[in-house]
Each structure stands twice: as C-alpha cells, then as structure tokens.
Tab-separated table of C-alpha atoms in Angstrom:
chain	number	residue	atom	x	y	z
A	22	MET	CA	-79.814	32.716	-26.296
A	23	LYS	CA	-76.806	30.760	-27.377
A	24	ARG	CA	-76.920	28.841	-30.599
A	25	TYR	CA	-75.933	25.233	-30.779
A	26	ARG	CA	-73.000	24.929	-33.117
A	27	SER	CA	-71.663	21.386	-32.965
A	28	SER	CA	-73.406	18.312	-34.135
A	29	THR	CA	-73.370	17.067	-30.517
A	30	GLN	CA	-75.006	20.186	-29.347
A	31	LYS	CA	-77.524	20.078	-32.173
A	32	ARG	CA	-78.467	16.517	-31.216
A	33	ALA	CA	-78.784	17.654	-27.605
A	34	ALA	CA	-81.183	20.365	-28.725
A	35	LEU	CA	-83.434	17.844	-30.503
A	36	LEU	CA	-83.416	15.540	-27.530
A	37	THR	CA	-84.157	18.373	-25.178
A	38	ILE	CA	-87.145	19.338	-27.216
A	39	SER	CA	-88.427	15.771	-27.390
A	40	LEU	CA	-87.911	15.077	-23.653
A	41	ALA	CA	-89.536	18.414	-22.659
A	42	PHE	CA	-92.603	17.566	-24.693
A	43	SER	CA	-92.895	14.137	-23.074
A	44	MET	CA	-92.626	15.596	-19.593
A	45	LEU	CA	-95.677	17.802	-19.955
A	46	ALA	CA	-95.526	19.319	-23.378
A	47	ALA	CA	-95.078	23.025	-23.763
A	48	CYS	CA	-92.393	24.499	-21.593
A	49	GLY	CA	-93.363	28.080	-22.063
A	50	SER	CA	-96.939	27.198	-22.995
A	51	ASN	CA	-99.206	29.967	-24.161
A	52	ASN	CA	-100.707	31.210	-20.925
A	53	GLY	CA	-101.046	34.702	-22.098
A	54	SER	CA	-104.650	34.043	-23.206
A	55	ALA	CA	-103.890	34.448	-26.821
A	56	PRO	CA	-106.250	32.493	-29.035
A	57	ALA	CA	-104.906	29.663	-31.224
A	58	ALA	CA	-102.922	30.532	-34.357
A	59	GLU	CA	-105.718	29.762	-36.765
A	60	GLN	CA	-108.111	32.132	-35.003
A	61	THR	CA	-105.680	35.009	-34.453
A	62	ALA	CA	-103.532	34.743	-37.547
A	63	GLN	CA	-103.008	38.391	-38.398
A	64	PRO	CA	-100.411	38.381	-41.162
A	65	ALA	CA	-98.626	41.327	-42.879
A	66	SER	CA	-97.585	42.746	-46.393
A	67	ASN	CA	-98.896	45.382	-48.747
A	68	THR	CA	-101.150	43.577	-51.185
A	69	PRO	CA	-101.592	39.828	-51.766
A	70	ALA	CA	-100.416	40.173	-55.299
A	71	ALA	CA	-97.324	41.992	-54.159
A	72	ALA	CA	-95.496	39.147	-52.529
A	73	ASN	CA	-91.742	39.303	-52.828
A	74	SER	CA	-90.954	38.108	-56.314
A	75	ALA	CA	-91.858	38.990	-59.856
A	76	GLU	CA	-95.336	38.056	-61.137
A	77	PRO	CA	-95.322	34.358	-62.244
A	78	SER	CA	-95.556	33.588	-65.962
A	79	LYS	CA	-97.935	30.951	-67.204
A	80	GLU	CA	-94.950	29.193	-68.864
A	81	ALA	CA	-93.028	28.848	-65.582
A	82	ALA	CA	-92.526	25.391	-64.132
A	83	ILE	CA	-94.977	24.286	-61.469
A	84	VAL	CA	-93.481	24.373	-57.952
A	85	GLU	CA	-95.199	22.273	-55.352
A	86	ILE	CA	-95.131	22.989	-51.645
A	87	THR	CA	-96.914	21.612	-48.615
A	88	VAL	CA	-98.198	23.921	-45.966
A	89	TRP	CA	-99.423	22.978	-42.546
A	90	ASP	CA	-102.256	25.429	-42.241
A	91	LYS	CA	-105.456	23.512	-43.212
A	92	PRO	CA	-108.149	24.636	-40.828
A	93	ALA	CA	-110.136	22.039	-38.941
A	94	PRO	CA	-113.549	21.153	-40.352
A	95	ASP	CA	-115.261	22.913	-37.396
A	96	ALA	CA	-112.871	25.897	-37.226
A	97	SER	CA	-114.701	29.223	-36.859
A	98	THR	CA	-112.327	30.772	-39.324
A	99	LYS	CA	-112.405	28.003	-41.903
A	100	ALA	CA	-114.240	30.046	-44.525
A	101	VAL	CA	-111.882	33.012	-44.502
A	102	ALA	CA	-108.801	30.773	-44.440
A	103	GLU	CA	-110.074	28.925	-47.578
A	104	GLU	CA	-111.043	32.222	-49.190
A	105	LEU	CA	-107.454	33.537	-48.862
A	106	GLN	CA	-105.966	30.224	-49.957
A	107	ALA	CA	-108.135	30.349	-53.153
A	108	LYS	CA	-106.921	33.890	-53.814
A	109	PHE	CA	-103.323	32.782	-53.637
A	110	ASP	CA	-103.969	29.945	-56.024
A	111	ALA	CA	-105.427	32.442	-58.564
A	112	ALA	CA	-102.570	34.891	-58.122
A	113	TYR	CA	-99.845	32.226	-58.378
A	114	PRO	CA	-100.923	29.509	-60.782
A	115	ASN	CA	-97.402	28.226	-60.949
A	116	ILE	CA	-97.309	27.388	-57.262
A	117	LYS	CA	-99.265	24.341	-56.286
A	118	VAL	CA	-100.040	24.288	-52.541
A	119	THR	CA	-101.109	21.220	-50.641
A	120	HIS	CA	-102.713	22.200	-47.387
A	121	GLU	CA	-102.384	19.642	-44.617
A	122	ASP	CA	-103.775	19.581	-41.100
A	123	GLU	CA	-101.920	21.793	-38.780
A	124	THR	CA	-100.880	19.715	-35.800
A	125	GLN	CA	-100.730	21.115	-32.332
A	126	THR	CA	-98.728	18.071	-31.207
A	127	PRO	CA	-94.987	18.731	-31.189
A	128	GLU	CA	-94.270	14.970	-31.300
A	129	LYS	CA	-96.076	14.745	-34.661
A	130	PHE	CA	-94.011	17.609	-36.030
A	131	LEU	CA	-90.735	16.051	-34.824
A	132	ALA	CA	-91.758	12.699	-36.305
A	133	ALA	CA	-92.300	14.358	-39.695
A	134	VAL	CA	-88.908	16.000	-39.459
A	135	ALA	CA	-87.316	12.663	-38.584
A	136	GLY	CA	-89.099	10.852	-41.401
A	137	GLY	CA	-88.134	13.387	-44.051
A	138	GLU	CA	-91.705	14.650	-44.384
A	139	GLN	CA	-91.330	18.092	-42.916
A	140	PRO	CA	-93.663	20.541	-44.641
A	141	GLU	CA	-92.126	23.449	-46.630
A	142	VAL	CA	-94.191	25.907	-44.503
A	143	PHE	CA	-95.329	25.455	-40.897
A	144	ARG	CA	-96.267	27.724	-37.985
A	145	PRO	CA	-94.409	27.277	-34.721
A	146	SER	CA	-95.237	29.170	-31.598
A	147	PHE	CA	-92.766	31.617	-30.138
A	148	PRO	CA	-91.212	29.167	-27.656
A	149	LYS	CA	-90.997	26.345	-30.217
A	150	MET	CA	-89.524	28.604	-32.789
A	151	GLN	CA	-86.473	29.240	-30.665
A	152	GLU	CA	-86.088	25.563	-29.863
A	153	TYR	CA	-86.436	24.611	-33.556
A	154	VAL	CA	-83.774	27.161	-34.541
A	155	GLN	CA	-81.340	25.589	-32.057
A	156	ALA	CA	-82.145	22.113	-33.433
A	157	GLY	CA	-81.507	23.321	-37.056
A	158	ILE	CA	-85.040	22.466	-38.301
A	159	VAL	CA	-85.995	25.931	-39.541
A	160	ALA	CA	-84.435	27.778	-42.556
A	161	ASP	CA	-82.420	30.918	-42.330
A	162	ILE	CA	-84.447	33.333	-44.418
A	163	THR	CA	-82.430	36.495	-43.720
A	164	ASP	CA	-81.725	37.184	-47.357
A	165	LEU	CA	-85.417	36.929	-48.344
A	166	ILE	CA	-86.560	39.217	-45.511
A	167	ASN	CA	-83.867	41.833	-46.187
A	168	ALA	CA	-84.710	41.883	-49.866
A	169	SER	CA	-88.363	42.282	-49.216
A	170	PRO	CA	-89.864	45.773	-49.402
A	171	GLU	CA	-92.344	44.638	-46.806
A	172	LYS	CA	-89.876	44.188	-43.992
A	173	ASP	CA	-90.308	47.740	-42.658
A	174	ARG	CA	-94.121	47.255	-42.230
A	175	PHE	CA	-93.518	45.024	-39.244
A	176	ILE	CA	-93.568	46.626	-35.756
A	177	ASP	CA	-90.462	47.000	-33.724
A	178	GLY	CA	-89.548	43.786	-32.084
A	179	ALA	CA	-91.718	41.642	-34.349
A	180	PHE	CA	-88.752	39.500	-35.435
A	181	ASN	CA	-87.027	39.283	-32.097
A	182	MET	CA	-88.131	35.844	-31.115
A	183	ALA	CA	-87.172	34.454	-34.600
A	184	THR	CA	-83.746	36.071	-34.675
A	185	GLN	CA	-80.552	34.455	-33.539
A	186	ASP	CA	-76.944	35.536	-34.169
A	187	ASN	CA	-78.325	38.274	-36.382
A	188	LYS	CA	-80.099	35.774	-38.658
A	189	ILE	CA	-83.838	35.728	-39.163
A	190	TYR	CA	-85.730	32.411	-39.218
A	191	GLY	CA	-89.362	33.370	-39.386
A	192	VAL	CA	-92.011	35.855	-40.441
A	193	PRO	CA	-94.305	37.056	-37.672
A	194	LEU	CA	-97.870	35.658	-37.958
A	195	SER	CA	-99.631	36.555	-34.756
A	196	MET	CA	-98.577	38.060	-31.451
A	197	TYR	CA	-99.755	39.167	-28.077
A	198	SER	CA	-98.004	41.151	-25.384
A	199	THR	CA	-98.618	41.450	-21.643
A	200	GLY	CA	-98.542	44.495	-19.322
A	201	VAL	CA	-100.560	46.317	-16.657
A	202	TYR	CA	-104.198	47.152	-17.158
A	203	TYR	CA	-105.400	50.075	-15.152
A	204	ASN	CA	-108.782	51.794	-14.530
A	205	LYS	CA	-108.562	55.346	-15.847
A	206	LYS	CA	-111.529	56.413	-13.794
A	207	LEU	CA	-110.080	55.248	-10.454
A	208	PHE	CA	-106.746	56.909	-11.347
A	209	GLU	CA	-108.518	60.151	-12.240
A	210	ASN	CA	-110.476	60.038	-8.896
A	211	ALA	CA	-107.147	59.677	-7.090
A	212	GLY	CA	-105.519	62.620	-8.950
A	213	ILE	CA	-102.965	60.491	-10.600
A	214	THR	CA	-101.633	62.033	-13.809
A	215	SER	CA	-98.497	59.982	-14.492
A	216	LEU	CA	-98.193	56.217	-14.748
A	217	PRO	CA	-95.873	54.369	-12.365
A	218	ALA	CA	-92.452	53.495	-13.910
A	219	THR	CA	-90.729	51.634	-11.087
A	220	TRP	CA	-91.619	49.136	-8.426
A	221	ASP	CA	-91.686	51.856	-5.731
A	222	GLU	CA	-93.849	54.075	-7.883
A	223	PHE	CA	-96.241	51.138	-8.585
A	224	ALA	CA	-96.685	50.426	-4.896
A	225	ALA	CA	-97.241	54.083	-4.109
A	226	THR	CA	-99.753	54.452	-7.015
A	227	ALA	CA	-101.681	51.375	-5.839
A	228	LYS	CA	-101.887	52.748	-2.301
A	229	THR	CA	-103.035	56.211	-3.418
A	230	VAL	CA	-105.730	54.837	-5.715
A	231	GLN	CA	-106.941	52.527	-2.918
A	232	GLU	CA	-107.121	55.325	-0.387
A	233	LYS	CA	-108.897	57.721	-2.685
A	234	ASN	CA	-111.417	55.215	-3.894
A	235	PRO	CA	-113.034	53.635	-0.811
A	236	GLY	CA	-113.840	49.968	-1.361
A	237	SER	CA	-111.342	49.545	-4.167
A	238	VAL	CA	-108.226	47.393	-4.310
A	239	GLY	CA	-104.938	48.908	-5.606
A	240	PHE	CA	-103.714	45.751	-7.325
A	241	ASP	CA	-105.103	42.278	-7.782
A	242	ILE	CA	-102.211	39.840	-7.377
A	243	LEU	CA	-102.172	36.330	-8.822
A	244	GLY	CA	-101.560	33.891	-6.011
A	245	MET	CA	-103.557	30.840	-7.105
A	246	ASP	CA	-102.122	27.844	-8.701
A	247	TRP	CA	-100.967	29.683	-11.734
A	248	GLY	CA	-99.170	32.219	-9.576
A	249	ASP	CA	-95.793	31.630	-11.234
A	250	TRP	CA	-97.241	32.876	-14.515
A	251	HIS	CA	-97.157	36.493	-13.284
A	252	PHE	CA	-94.406	36.094	-10.747
A	253	GLU	CA	-91.871	35.282	-13.445
A	254	TYR	CA	-92.379	38.834	-14.800
A	255	TYR	CA	-91.101	40.317	-11.526
A	256	VAL	CA	-88.080	37.943	-11.563
A	257	TRP	CA	-87.222	39.335	-15.034
A	258	GLN	CA	-87.683	42.851	-13.738
A	259	ALA	CA	-85.154	42.100	-11.002
A	260	GLY	CA	-82.665	40.838	-13.666
A	261	GLY	CA	-83.051	37.091	-13.557
A	262	ASP	CA	-85.137	34.051	-14.638
A	263	LEU	CA	-86.330	30.945	-12.781
A	264	THR	CA	-84.370	28.475	-14.890
A	265	GLU	CA	-81.325	28.463	-17.077
A	266	LEU	CA	-81.042	26.214	-20.161
A	267	GLN	CA	-77.448	24.972	-20.522
A	268	PRO	CA	-75.575	24.416	-23.830
A	269	ASP	CA	-75.708	20.606	-23.357
A	270	GLY	CA	-79.479	20.685	-22.927
A	271	THR	CA	-79.587	20.337	-19.216
A	272	VAL	CA	-81.373	22.785	-16.982
A	273	LYS	CA	-80.174	24.738	-13.919
A	274	LEU	CA	-82.653	26.066	-11.357
A	275	SER	CA	-82.411	29.778	-10.302
A	276	PHE	CA	-85.006	29.832	-7.517
A	277	THR	CA	-82.586	31.201	-4.995
A	278	SER	CA	-80.907	33.774	-7.203
A	279	ASP	CA	-80.791	37.414	-5.910
A	280	ALA	CA	-83.367	38.348	-8.633
A	281	THR	CA	-85.891	35.695	-7.576
A	282	VAL	CA	-85.563	36.544	-3.907
A	283	LYS	CA	-86.033	40.220	-4.548
A	284	ALA	CA	-89.136	39.454	-6.674
A	285	LEU	CA	-90.642	37.399	-3.861
A	286	GLN	CA	-89.779	39.992	-1.316
A	287	TYR	CA	-91.603	42.516	-3.423
A	288	TYR	CA	-94.700	40.323	-3.508
A	289	LYS	CA	-94.556	40.016	0.235
A	290	ASP	CA	-94.161	43.810	0.647
A	291	LEU	CA	-97.211	44.484	-1.629
A	292	LYS	CA	-99.265	42.292	0.621
A	293	TRP	CA	-98.005	43.019	4.146
A	294	THR	CA	-96.164	46.334	4.011
A	295	HIS	CA	-98.086	48.362	1.426
A	296	LYS	CA	-101.375	46.393	1.889
A	297	VAL	CA	-102.532	47.129	-1.608
A	298	VAL	CA	-103.740	43.680	-2.841
A	299	GLN	CA	-107.052	41.890	-2.489
A	300	SER	CA	-107.943	40.059	0.721
A	301	ASN	CA	-108.269	36.670	-0.925
A	302	VAL	CA	-104.860	36.312	-2.515
A	303	LEU	CA	-105.730	32.768	-3.631
A	304	GLN	CA	-108.814	33.730	-5.587
A	305	SER	CA	-109.056	32.542	-9.213
A	306	PHE	CA	-107.718	34.255	-12.322
A	307	GLU	CA	-111.391	34.733	-13.321
A	308	GLU	CA	-112.188	36.416	-10.012
A	309	ASN	CA	-109.245	38.802	-10.521
A	310	ASN	CA	-110.619	39.677	-13.947
A	311	LYS	CA	-114.038	40.234	-12.458
A	312	ASP	CA	-112.583	42.634	-9.828
A	313	PHE	CA	-111.070	44.683	-12.676
A	314	TYR	CA	-114.043	44.829	-15.116
A	315	SER	CA	-116.460	45.483	-12.286
A	316	GLY	CA	-114.432	48.517	-11.231
A	317	LYS	CA	-113.209	47.162	-7.857
A	318	SER	CA	-109.579	46.703	-8.738
A	319	ALA	CA	-107.412	49.608	-10.073
A	320	MET	CA	-104.697	47.474	-11.644
A	321	ILE	CA	-104.306	43.931	-12.922
A	322	LEU	CA	-101.760	42.107	-15.140
A	323	GLY	CA	-103.035	40.777	-18.434
A	324	ALA	CA	-102.404	40.069	-22.132
A	325	SER	CA	-103.319	42.408	-24.935
A	326	ASP	CA	-106.372	40.363	-25.879
A	327	SER	CA	-107.801	40.525	-22.293
A	328	TYR	CA	-109.356	43.740	-23.524
A	329	ASN	CA	-112.023	41.644	-25.233
A	330	THR	CA	-112.911	39.943	-21.942
A	331	PHE	CA	-113.300	43.201	-20.091
A	332	VAL	CA	-115.443	44.864	-22.715
A	333	SER	CA	-117.596	41.733	-23.143
A	334	GLN	CA	-118.406	41.914	-19.462
A	335	GLY	CA	-119.650	45.455	-19.767
A	336	MET	CA	-116.658	47.529	-18.899
A	337	ASP	CA	-116.539	50.947	-20.600
A	338	PRO	CA	-113.656	50.852	-23.129
A	339	ASN	CA	-112.833	54.500	-22.353
A	340	VAL	CA	-112.049	53.456	-18.757
A	341	ILE	CA	-109.515	50.776	-19.852
A	342	GLY	CA	-105.909	51.779	-19.724
A	343	PHE	CA	-102.774	49.757	-20.511
A	344	MET	CA	-99.099	50.328	-19.729
A	345	PRO	CA	-95.805	48.477	-19.855
A	346	TYR	CA	-94.552	46.872	-16.702
A	347	PRO	CA	-92.789	49.158	-14.256
A	348	VAL	CA	-89.136	48.339	-14.174
A	349	GLY	CA	-87.529	46.512	-11.239
A	350	PRO	CA	-84.127	46.735	-9.576
A	351	ALA	CA	-82.450	45.671	-12.852
A	352	GLY	CA	-83.893	48.659	-14.702
A	353	VAL	CA	-85.980	46.442	-17.103
A	354	GLY	CA	-89.556	45.480	-17.525
A	355	PRO	CA	-89.882	43.016	-20.423
A	356	SER	CA	-93.225	41.880	-21.695
A	357	GLN	CA	-94.034	38.202	-21.809
A	358	VAL	CA	-94.986	37.700	-25.435
A	359	GLY	CA	-96.518	34.890	-27.327
A	360	GLY	CA	-97.849	34.105	-30.817
A	361	SER	CA	-96.526	32.255	-33.788
A	362	PHE	CA	-94.312	32.583	-36.830
A	363	TRP	CA	-94.330	31.415	-40.389
A	364	ALA	CA	-91.359	29.193	-40.899
A	365	ILE	CA	-89.763	27.344	-43.848
A	366	SER	CA	-88.105	23.937	-43.934
A	367	PRO	CA	-84.261	24.095	-44.230
A	368	SER	CA	-84.407	21.152	-46.626
A	369	ALA	CA	-86.522	23.045	-49.178
A	370	THR	CA	-84.943	23.512	-52.600
A	371	PRO	CA	-84.258	27.127	-53.653
A	372	GLU	CA	-87.355	27.036	-55.815
A	373	LYS	CA	-89.597	25.618	-53.093
A	374	ARG	CA	-87.996	28.088	-50.604
A	375	GLN	CA	-88.958	31.077	-52.871
A	376	ALA	CA	-92.430	29.637	-53.412
A	377	ALA	CA	-92.893	29.123	-49.688
A	378	PHE	CA	-91.806	32.731	-49.032
A	379	ASP	CA	-94.255	34.006	-51.694
A	380	TYR	CA	-96.976	32.159	-49.967
A	381	ILE	CA	-96.078	33.498	-46.571
A	382	MET	CA	-95.878	37.126	-47.760
A	383	PHE	CA	-99.181	36.769	-49.527
A	384	MET	CA	-100.842	35.570	-46.343
A	385	SER	CA	-99.000	38.356	-44.511
A	386	SER	CA	-100.444	41.144	-46.633
A	387	LYS	CA	-102.381	44.163	-45.506
A	388	GLU	CA	-105.361	42.914	-47.489
A	389	ALA	CA	-105.159	39.414	-45.873
A	390	ILE	CA	-105.040	40.844	-42.354
A	391	GLU	CA	-107.894	43.111	-42.919
A	392	THR	CA	-109.919	40.366	-44.584
A	393	ARG	CA	-109.426	38.283	-41.418
A	394	LEU	CA	-110.254	41.076	-39.141
A	395	GLN	CA	-113.443	41.975	-41.064
A	396	PHE	CA	-114.497	38.389	-41.086
A	397	ASN	CA	-114.004	38.042	-37.323
A	398	LYS	CA	-116.012	41.273	-36.767
A	399	ASP	CA	-118.841	40.181	-39.069
A	400	ASN	CA	-119.057	36.861	-37.351
A	401	GLY	CA	-118.818	37.974	-33.788
A	402	LEU	CA	-115.344	36.404	-33.201
A	403	GLY	CA	-112.763	37.761	-30.891
A	404	ILE	CA	-110.245	40.207	-32.264
A	405	ASN	CA	-106.674	40.468	-31.026
A	406	PRO	CA	-106.096	44.251	-30.738
A	407	PHE	CA	-102.382	43.611	-31.443
A	408	THR	CA	-101.188	43.195	-35.045
A	409	VAL	CA	-97.599	42.552	-36.087
A	410	VAL	CA	-97.620	45.330	-38.577
A	411	LYS	CA	-97.804	49.114	-38.523
A	412	ASP	CA	-100.215	49.725	-41.427
A	413	VAL	CA	-103.266	47.908	-39.977
A	414	ASP	CA	-105.386	49.488	-37.148
A	415	PRO	CA	-107.345	46.742	-35.392
A	416	SER	CA	-109.199	49.372	-33.462
A	417	ARG	CA	-111.264	49.909	-36.620
A	418	TYR	CA	-112.761	46.520	-36.053
A	419	VAL	CA	-113.364	46.933	-32.257
A	420	GLU	CA	-115.998	49.356	-31.433
A	421	GLY	CA	-114.900	51.987	-28.831
A	422	MET	CA	-111.262	50.945	-28.517
A	423	PRO	CA	-109.341	53.926	-27.046
A	424	ALA	CA	-106.787	55.490	-29.474
A	425	ASP	CA	-103.931	55.104	-26.905
A	426	PHE	CA	-104.570	51.389	-26.221
A	427	LEU	CA	-102.932	50.085	-29.432
A	428	SER	CA	-99.877	52.291	-29.020
A	429	ALA	CA	-99.481	51.168	-25.353
A	430	ILE	CA	-99.484	47.435	-26.222
A	431	ARG	CA	-97.055	47.983	-29.071
A	432	LYS	CA	-94.800	49.861	-26.666
A	433	ALA	CA	-94.962	47.054	-24.086
A	434	ALA	CA	-93.887	44.529	-26.727
A	435	GLU	CA	-90.722	46.305	-27.674
A	436	THR	CA	-88.773	44.464	-24.918
A	437	GLN	CA	-89.674	40.765	-24.884
A	438	GLN	CA	-89.099	37.627	-22.923
A	439	LEU	CA	-90.429	34.081	-23.169
A	440	GLU	CA	-91.698	32.105	-20.136
A	441	TYR	CA	-89.158	30.146	-18.142
A	442	TYR	CA	-87.930	26.818	-19.351
A	443	LEU	CA	-89.786	23.734	-18.152
A	444	LYS	CA	-92.536	25.836	-16.715
A	445	SER	CA	-95.213	23.149	-16.953
A	446	SER	CA	-93.176	20.695	-14.903
A	447	LEU	CA	-91.870	23.234	-12.365
A	448	SER	CA	-94.871	25.471	-11.809
A	449	PRO	CA	-96.138	23.739	-8.615
A	450	TYR	CA	-92.790	24.147	-6.993
A	451	VAL	CA	-92.629	27.894	-7.816
A	452	VAL	CA	-96.193	28.536	-6.630
A	453	LYS	CA	-95.672	27.090	-3.199
A	454	PRO	CA	-93.306	29.853	-1.865
A	455	ILE	CA	-95.403	32.433	-3.604
A	456	GLN	CA	-98.499	31.382	-1.668
A	457	LYS	CA	-96.518	30.984	1.546
A	458	VAL	CA	-95.322	34.647	1.642
A	459	LEU	CA	-98.816	35.939	0.713
A	460	LEU	CA	-100.469	33.965	3.476
A	461	ASP	CA	-97.862	34.241	6.185
A	462	LYS	CA	-96.282	37.577	7.012
A	463	ASN	CA	-93.534	35.829	8.884
A	464	ALA	CA	-92.442	33.629	6.005
A	465	ASP	CA	-88.913	34.343	4.684
A	466	PRO	CA	-88.638	34.440	0.884
A	467	LEU	CA	-85.189	32.950	0.654
A	468	THR	CA	-86.042	30.047	3.082
A	469	GLU	CA	-89.177	29.218	1.081
A	470	LEU	CA	-87.410	29.382	-2.247
A	471	LYS	CA	-84.585	27.145	-1.010
A	472	ALA	CA	-87.024	24.508	0.080
A	473	ALA	CA	-88.871	24.645	-3.211
A	474	GLU	CA	-85.635	24.492	-5.248
A	475	GLN	CA	-84.366	21.491	-3.361
A	476	LEU	CA	-87.613	19.667	-3.929
A	477	ALA	CA	-87.877	20.529	-7.632
A	478	GLN	CA	-84.194	19.507	-8.102
A	479	LYS	CA	-84.889	16.131	-6.530
A	480	GLU	CA	-88.235	15.395	-8.206
A	481	VAL	CA	-87.853	16.947	-11.612
A	482	ILE	CA	-84.459	18.290	-12.623
A	483	ASP	CA	-82.183	15.438	-11.572
A	484	LYS	CA	-84.178	12.941	-13.646
A	485	TYR	CA	-84.539	15.346	-16.605
A	486	ASN	CA	-80.813	16.193	-16.743
A	487	LYS	CA	-79.846	12.518	-16.391
A	488	ASP	CA	-82.118	11.575	-19.292
A	489	ILE	CA	-80.657	14.340	-21.447
A	490	LEU	CA	-77.038	13.444	-20.722
A	491	SER	CA	-77.601	9.746	-21.261
A	492	LYS	CA	-79.201	10.349	-24.656
A	493	THR	CA	-76.375	12.653	-25.792
A	494	GLY	CA	-73.690	10.290	-24.581
A	495	ASN	CA	-72.330	12.653	-21.990
C-alpha cells in the first residue's frame, strides 16, 4: 500500500477514513469471527518485568500516560485485565497509567485526535491500523521494536499489517487467520494422502471425497448474503481485488478485472461442472458450519477460531484439519487476517513514548498471555488457538487440539491480505453476481459482474468519490 506523503494526501486520508465510517463504518470489518480485542488479547514478551528498558528507580520522575484499554463493567475478562494492570503498576511505580474506556466507535477516536486528546496507547484493528498510518496518527516505533530483545518472539508475518515503507507502527496484540478446514476422516476414507495446493487439485479432491463418502458434500460454498466474504479470497488467488484505493482517497471498482472474472468462473465450475458443492447454495453460514461439524461436508472455509465452534458442537478434535488456501491462477493464496495492534500516539513526548512502549511490552509478555489463556480456560471462555508469538502454545489450554493444527494456522498467516475497501457498502452488489452464477448454469460471469459494477458505481462510488474530492479541494 502506498503511503501518503504530501499534506494534501494526508488530509485526503483523514477525510477518507471519516467518510468511510459514516457510510457504514468498517470497510474491512471483522468478519473472520474473531472475538473482540478485549476478549482475545493475547500479547507477547518474555516476562512482565522484562519490558524493554532498564528497571525504573524510585527516584525517577513520574511519567503519566493514558491507555484506552479499560474493560467494560460487564466484560467477561475484566478481572484478568485489572489483575495484569495492577501487576504493571507494581513493577513500574514511576509510570502512572490512566485507563480509559476503549471505544469501538471510530468517530470518537478521530474526535479525540482532532481535539488533541489522543491517548498515548490505543488498540486499532488491522484495517484501521493501515488507515491510521496513512493519516499520520500513529507513531513510527521501528527503533523501539528493533532494539527490543523480544522482537524475534513474534511469529512470521505478525508485523506485516503494521509495517509500511519498512517502518513499524504497532505491536501485534491479537490475530486470527483464515484457511480451509477439512475432515480428516472423510479424506482418509477417500484415500487422500496429500492436501490440494491449486484450484484444480482442490476441485479434484472435493470430487474424490464426495464420491468415496456417499451422502457427503465435497465443499460447502458460501452463497448467502455474506457471499463476498469468501469470494474475495478467490479474487486474491487470481491476482486481484474487488476495489482499489487511489492516492487521492477515491475508490476504483475492479469487479470486471480478469482476476474477478476468473474467480467467479471458478465458483460456477465448482457448482455446475465439478458438482462438488451443497445443493442449497444459499443456505446460511451457520448451516454451512453444521454441515462440517456433523461430518456431512468435507471442506469449508473458516477462521482459526472456528475450531472452538466445531468442537463445542461435538466434533472430534482429531478429525479437524486445517490448511492454507490452494493457490489460484496468480500462484498465491493469501489468508484474510484480522486482529488488533498496540499503537502509540505520534504526539507523545520521548518519555511518554518509552513509557507507553514499556506498558505494551509488559502486556505483551509470555506471562501475560498465559495468564489470560489460563483465565479463559478456568472460566469457560473461548480461546483463540492462534497467538502472535512463538513461545506460547495455546493448545495447552484447549483439550484435544491436534498438534498439527497450530502449525497449520500459522503457516496460513504467513501471506496476508485485508478485506476489500468499502466492503460494507459494496457487499450487496458483489453478492448478486455470485448468487446468479450459483443458481443459473447459463449465467455469464462477466455479464453479471458488469451489471453489478455499473450499479455500484452509480449508487455508491460516484457519490463517495465526489464527497472525497470536494473535501480535499480537488
């Protein structure tokens, strides 16, 4: 992603963010089924006392910082959050932390920034992190990260969504990845010993599993009203995306690109040529999940934390397999990732910046992660099987998790991509051609995509771009 360099472009970035929020909030919303940051915060660093600076002396001056991480009064993780905050206070008596409510409203955050009340520490989601970097409202912490002995504890790709122009702007807090779940038992029954790595192999595998397991479905496809959620993955695999954010803040549609057309043709082929998807292609996301955990469907797309759903419904953990997406015509198969980062205000003084980083690394410690995981286990809360660090094994806190599951989800997350821009506003337009080709074998992918693009351009993009340009003076 290009970085906005001029003041005009920076202003365009801020206006783009603000307008996108007002249109439906959350372009690139968290559809990957990851829980909220407060419930899944799984930080990373060796010990809480071993943050990144020398131990504070009692004579040192008090440094005050504000952190937006105060749990809601009814938050299920309130007790463990306050426990860790108290431990930090004891370990760092010279840092006074004021914990304020963490807002999930982007408008409130932007208002705080505009009013000079931006907290020293906050926790943006993956999509918001990249937007905030472009708008210049997060600090470059490359020097702090590179000087930290804890940097190498993070998994490969953990900093990707907070890195721009080789500069690092955030510390990973929580993360989920997406990929393909498969039923090991159905695969074994079909004599399949190697996982599909390409589109052609995926279709062939689905067909073989379906034929060798009477009554089963090779692959449950998502064709209901969230259909674009999974469809965009195939567009990426074909080498494209559904929208393109321009340097001036405007948006260009890519519904009719070669990549999008190839992806929709593949959907059509899975349904009508290979005949490997469920009969009711419009059934709900929950019904798709049910097909998988009941043993009817051999493969389904899902996020790393979908594992909890399947096990809670009685599926044998030893039957659950996970693999990265097979690559498409472009030779890539990126995982849609989500989660959140710790970030620091660019207006923080050097002293506050260091104090903020000390707090972040304390909350990112091995002990802090394991404290949260143990709390979740003891209280029957969901556990994200994906941590952002190498030295914590979440399978210890989830009974029966297969040894290969964690390595598979980490492998899937090595190549990452965020959901397409303005997804919330454009989703209905993308879903329509998806449903058309899944319901009508005579439907032409390019024709359907052209119609959808023209309508989306007229009803969404023209107004959006006009507003952006008028506010930036272009």
